[in-house]
């Protein structure tokens, strides 16, 4: 059973934030909805949500945070999700604990990881994150590749006058490790804190123009918000541009869940969340199913040139 919203968009992917805790302090982080650990969903509650999601045609699960590897029960969570039978289970991490966890994650049923890494310069890394963990992250990427988590994607948020000159160095590093580089546009919306990081916004149009000229092949991923993948030799660079992108909304197939159990129909909005806590506490899967469908029907393109 596949559910469509009122704009004929199927929901096939679910991103579950399982904690707001993080061991880095990236200056551009939205720190959206910080909550205490006692309010985070339990492994059993996450399992219930995933069971209902599977019944509604969702085939891909991504776990994120905060930093999801800070959860003591992260392996249990993945084992429970894996037992349901999804096509793809992935995790987004800052990579600082990845070397330690890679083998256990793979054995539990994780398919792949996205690692957030914006720079290969130690001083720049400390400026962005407030920590000196660059080598830990690089070792984590290598360990994940060795373990067989595939594909490894490196998420590089592009920032003007900070790391925009490092693209080719990062591409070389990723290519050497057997990883894919994803260049991500710095996200600024009405929900973002007013902390001044908008001055670092870097428009990816210029680099896309360069990539289109030198790439051996270009692939458009229609059901991944029309992202473009540029193949250079046997390496890959993928561009992620949600800002002011009507195509991003038109082809969006993803919903999100907050760590305290709220369904989030749209990445760019916080005013239409659906609270599932009561249904989770009542162990009512049918009620969860109805809430999922309600959230899907609440999906509305943030940037719209889309016909109903």
Coordinates of C-alpha atoms in Angstrom, one line a residue:
X1 CA 0.0 0.0 0.0
X2 CA 1.5 3.3 -1.1
X3 CA 0.1 6.5 0.2
X4 CA 0.1 9.8 -1.8
X5 CA -0.4 13.3 -0.6
X6 CA -2.8 15.8 -2.2
X7 CA -0.1 16.8 -4.6
X8 CA 0.3 13.2 -6.0
X9 CA 3.6 12.7 -4.2
X10 CA 4.2 9.3 -2.7
X11 CA 5.9 9.0 0.7
X12 CA 8.5 6.4 0.5
X13 CA 11.2 7.6 2.9
X14 CA 11.1 8.4 6.6
X15 CA 13.8 10.3 8.4
X16 CA 13.7 9.7 12.2
X17 CA 15.7 12.0 14.5
X18 CA 16.4 9.8 17.5
X19 CA 18.2 12.4 19.7
X20 CA 19.0 16.1 19.9
X21 CA 22.2 15.4 21.8
X22 CA 25.5 16.0 19.9
X23 CA 29.1 16.0 20.8
X24 CA 30.0 18.8 18.4
X25 CA 28.8 22.4 18.4
X26 CA 28.6 23.4 14.7
X27 CA 27.8 27.1 14.5
X28 CA 25.3 26.7 11.7
X29 CA 23.3 23.9 13.4
X30 CA 19.6 24.8 13.8
X31 CA 19.4 23.1 17.2
X32 CA 15.8 22.5 16.4
X33 CA 13.7 21.4 19.4
X34 CA 16.3 20.5 22.0
X35 CA 14.8 18.0 24.4
X36 CA 16.0 16.0 27.4
X37 CA 16.9 12.3 27.0
X38 CA 13.8 11.4 29.1
X39 CA 11.5 12.7 26.3
X40 CA 13.2 10.8 23.5
X41 CA 11.3 7.9 21.9
X42 CA 12.3 4.5 23.1
X43 CA 13.6 1.7 20.9
X44 CA 10.2 0.0 21.2
X45 CA 8.4 3.2 20.2
X46 CA 10.6 3.7 17.2
X47 CA 9.9 0.1 16.2
X48 CA 6.1 0.7 16.4
X49 CA 6.5 3.7 14.1
X50 CA 8.5 1.8 11.6
X51 CA 6.0 -1.1 11.5
X52 CA 3.2 1.4 10.6
X53 CA 5.5 3.2 8.1
X54 CA 6.2 -0.1 6.4
X55 CA 2.4 -0.9 6.1
X56 CA 2.0 2.5 4.4
X57 CA 4.5 1.8 1.7
X58 CA 7.6 3.5 3.2
X59 CA 10.6 1.5 2.1
X60 CA 13.6 3.6 3.4
X61 CA 14.5 4.6 6.9
X62 CA 17.2 7.1 7.8
X63 CA 18.2 7.7 11.4
X64 CA 19.6 11.0 12.4
X65 CA 20.1 13.3 15.4
X66 CA 21.7 15.3 16.9
X67 CA 24.3 12.6 16.8
X68 CA 22.5 9.2 16.7
X69 CA 25.6 7.2 17.8
X70 CA 25.3 8.9 21.2
X71 CA 22.2 6.7 21.9
X72 CA 23.2 3.8 24.1
X73 CA 20.6 1.6 22.4
X74 CA 21.5 2.5 18.8
X75 CA 22.4 -1.1 17.9
X76 CA 19.1 -2.3 19.3
X77 CA 17.2 0.3 17.4
X78 CA 18.7 -0.8 14.1
X79 CA 18.2 -4.5 14.8
X80 CA 14.5 -3.8 15.5
X81 CA 14.1 -1.8 12.3
X82 CA 16.0 -4.3 10.3
X83 CA 13.7 -7.1 11.4
X84 CA 10.7 -5.3 9.8
X85 CA 12.2 -5.7 6.3
X86 CA 12.9 -2.3 4.8
X87 CA 14.7 -1.9 1.4
X88 CA 17.2 0.5 2.9
X89 CA 18.3 1.6 6.4
X90 CA 20.8 4.4 6.6
X91 CA 22.2 6.7 9.3
X92 CA 23.6 10.3 9.3
X93 CA 26.4 10.9 11.7
X94 CA 29.2 13.4 12.4
X95 CA 31.6 10.5 12.2
X96 CA 33.3 11.0 15.5
X97 CA 32.2 7.6 16.9
X98 CA 32.0 5.8 13.5
X99 CA 35.3 3.9 13.8
X100 CA 34.1 2.3 17.1
X101 CA 30.6 1.4 15.8
X102 CA 31.0 0.5 12.2
X103 CA 31.2 -3.3 12.5
X104 CA 28.3 -3.4 15.0
X105 CA 26.2 -1.2 12.9
X106 CA 26.7 -3.4 9.8
X107 CA 26.0 -6.6 11.8
X108 CA 22.8 -5.0 13.1
X109 CA 21.5 -4.4 9.6
X110 CA 22.5 -0.9 8.7
X111 CA 23.1 -0.5 5.0
X112 CA 25.0 2.8 4.6
X113 CA 26.0 6.0 6.3
X114 CA 26.2 9.7 5.5
X115 CA 29.0 11.4 7.3
X116 CA 29.0 15.2 7.9
X117 CA 32.4 16.6 7.1
X118 CA 32.8 20.2 5.9
X119 CA 36.5 20.5 5.8
X120 CA 39.9 18.7 5.8
X121 CA 41.6 21.6 7.5
X122 CA 42.0 21.1 11.2
X123 CA 41.7 24.8 12.1
X124 CA 38.6 25.2 9.9
X125 CA 37.1 22.1 11.4
X126 CA 37.6 23.5 14.9
X127 CA 36.1 26.8 13.8
X128 CA 33.0 25.1 12.5
X129 CA 32.5 22.4 15.1
X130 CA 34.2 23.8 18.2
X131 CA 36.2 20.5 18.5
X132 CA 39.4 18.9 17.4
X133 CA 37.9 15.6 16.1
X134 CA 38.9 15.8 12.4
X135 CA 41.2 12.8 12.4
X136 CA 38.5 10.7 14.3
X137 CA 36.1 11.5 11.5
X138 CA 38.5 10.6 8.8
X139 CA 39.3 7.3 10.6
X140 CA 35.6 6.6 10.9
X141 CA 35.0 7.0 7.2
X142 CA 37.8 4.6 6.5
X143 CA 36.4 2.1 9.0
X144 CA 32.9 2.3 7.5
X145 CA 34.3 1.7 4.0
X146 CA 36.3 -1.3 5.3
X147 CA 33.3 -2.7 7.1
X148 CA 31.2 -2.7 3.9
X149 CA 28.7 0.0 4.7
X150 CA 28.0 1.2 1.2
X151 CA 27.7 3.7 -0.3
X152 CA 29.5 6.1 2.1
X153 CA 28.4 9.7 1.4
X154 CA 30.3 12.6 2.8
X155 CA 28.0 15.6 3.4
X156 CA 29.9 18.9 2.9
X157 CA 27.9 22.0 3.7
X158 CA 29.2 24.8 1.5
X159 CA 30.1 28.1 3.2
X160 CA 31.4 31.2 1.5
X161 CA 34.9 32.2 2.7
X162 CA 35.2 29.2 4.9
X163 CA 35.4 26.0 2.9
X164 CA 34.2 26.9 -0.6
X165 CA 37.8 26.6 -1.9
X166 CA 38.1 23.0 -0.6
X167 CA 35.8 21.3 -3.0
X168 CA 38.4 19.6 -5.1
X169 CA 40.5 18.6 -2.1
X170 CA 37.5 17.0 -0.5
X171 CA 36.5 15.3 -3.8
X172 CA 40.0 13.8 -4.0
X173 CA 39.8 12.5 -0.4
X174 CA 36.4 11.0 -1.0
X175 CA 37.5 9.4 -4.2
X176 CA 40.5 7.9 -2.4
X177 CA 38.3 6.4 0.3
X178 CA 35.7 5.1 -2.2
X179 CA 33.1 7.6 -0.9
X180 CA 30.7 9.9 -2.7
X181 CA 30.8 13.7 -2.1
X182 CA 27.6 15.5 -1.5
X183 CA 27.8 19.3 -1.7
X184 CA 25.0 20.8 0.4
X185 CA 23.6 24.3 0.2
X186 CA 23.6 26.0 3.6
X187 CA 19.9 25.9 4.7
X188 CA 18.4 29.2 5.9
X189 CA 14.6 29.4 6.6
X190 CA 12.3 31.3 8.8
X191 CA 12.8 28.5 11.4
X192 CA 16.5 29.2 11.7
X193 CA 18.0 31.0 14.6
X194 CA 19.1 34.6 14.0
X195 CA 22.8 33.9 14.7
X196 CA 24.3 35.6 11.6
X197 CA 25.5 32.5 9.7
X198 CA 23.4 33.5 6.7
X199 CA 26.4 35.6 5.6
X200 CA 28.2 32.4 4.8
X201 CA 25.5 31.3 2.3
X202 CA 27.2 30.0 -0.9
X203 CA 25.1 29.6 -4.1
X204 CA 25.9 26.3 -5.7
X205 CA 24.8 27.4 -9.1
X206 CA 28.4 28.4 -10.0
X207 CA 30.0 25.1 -9.1
X208 CA 27.1 23.2 -10.8
X209 CA 28.0 25.1 -14.0
X210 CA 31.6 24.1 -13.7
X211 CA 30.7 20.5 -13.0
X212 CA 28.4 20.3 -16.0
X213 CA 31.3 21.2 -18.2
X214 CA 33.8 18.7 -16.9
X215 CA 31.7 15.8 -15.9
X216 CA 31.8 12.6 -18.0
X217 CA 28.1 12.0 -17.2
X218 CA 25.3 13.8 -15.4
X219 CA 22.4 12.0 -13.8
X220 CA 19.2 13.7 -12.5
X221 CA 17.6 11.8 -9.6
X222 CA 13.9 12.7 -10.1
X223 CA 12.6 11.2 -6.9
X224 CA 15.4 12.6 -4.8
X225 CA 14.2 16.2 -5.4
X226 CA 15.8 16.4 -8.9
X227 CA 19.3 16.3 -7.4
X228 CA 22.1 16.1 -10.0
X229 CA 25.0 13.6 -9.8
X230 CA 28.1 14.5 -11.6
X231 CA 30.5 11.6 -12.6
X232 CA 34.1 12.6 -13.0
X233 CA 36.3 9.7 -13.9
X234 CA 35.1 7.0 -11.4
X235 CA 34.3 9.6 -8.7
X236 CA 30.9 11.2 -7.9
X237 CA 29.7 14.6 -6.7
X238 CA 26.1 15.1 -5.8
X239 CA 24.4 18.5 -5.4
X240 CA 21.7 19.1 -2.7
X241 CA 19.9 22.4 -3.1
X242 CA 16.7 22.8 -1.2
X243 CA 16.7 26.6 -1.0
X244 CA 14.0 28.3 -3.3
X245 CA 13.8 25.0 -5.2
X246 CA 10.3 24.3 -6.5
X247 CA 11.6 21.0 -7.9
X248 CA 12.9 20.0 -4.5
X249 CA 9.3 20.3 -3.2
X250 CA 7.7 18.8 -6.3
X251 CA 9.6 15.6 -6.0
X252 CA 9.8 15.3 -2.2
X253 CA 9.0 11.8 -1.0
X254 CA 10.2 12.1 2.6
X255 CA 8.6 12.8 6.0
X256 CA 10.4 13.3 9.3
X257 CA 9.9 12.4 12.9
X258 CA 11.3 14.4 15.8
X259 CA 13.0 12.7 18.8
X260 CA 9.9 13.2 21.0
X261 CA 7.6 11.5 18.5
X262 CA 6.1 14.2 16.3
X263 CA 5.5 13.7 12.6
X264 CA 7.0 16.5 10.6
X265 CA 5.4 16.6 7.1
X266 CA 7.8 19.3 5.8
X267 CA 11.5 19.9 6.4
X268 CA 11.1 23.6 6.2
X269 CA 8.1 24.0 8.5
X270 CA 7.5 23.5 12.3
X271 CA 3.9 24.7 12.4
X272 CA 2.0 21.6 11.2
X273 CA 3.5 18.7 13.3
X274 CA 1.4 15.7 14.3
X275 CA 2.0 14.5 17.9
X276 CA 2.1 10.7 18.2
X277 CA 3.1 10.4 21.9
X278 CA -0.3 9.3 23.2
X279 CA -0.7 6.7 20.5
X280 CA 2.7 5.4 21.2
X281 CA 2.1 5.2 25.0
X282 CA -1.3 3.5 24.3
X283 CA 0.4 1.0 22.0
X284 CA -2.3 1.7 19.4
X285 CA -0.9 0.9 16.0
X286 CA -4.2 1.8 14.2
X287 CA -4.2 5.2 15.8
X288 CA -0.6 5.6 14.7
X289 CA -1.7 4.7 11.2
X290 CA -4.4 7.3 11.2
X291 CA -1.9 10.0 12.4
X292 CA 0.5 9.0 9.6
X293 CA -2.2 9.4 7.0
X294 CA -3.2 12.8 8.6
X295 CA 0.4 14.0 8.4
X296 CA 0.7 12.9 4.8
X297 CA -2.5 14.8 3.9
X298 CA -0.9 17.8 5.6
X299 CA 2.0 17.8 3.2
X300 CA 2.1 21.1 1.3
X301 CA 5.0 22.3 -1.0
X302 CA 6.9 25.0 0.8
X303 CA 8.2 26.3 -2.6
X304 CA 5.4 25.8 -5.0
X305 CA 4.8 25.7 -8.6
X306 CA 3.0 22.5 -8.4
X307 CA -0.5 21.6 -9.4
X308 CA -2.8 19.6 -7.3

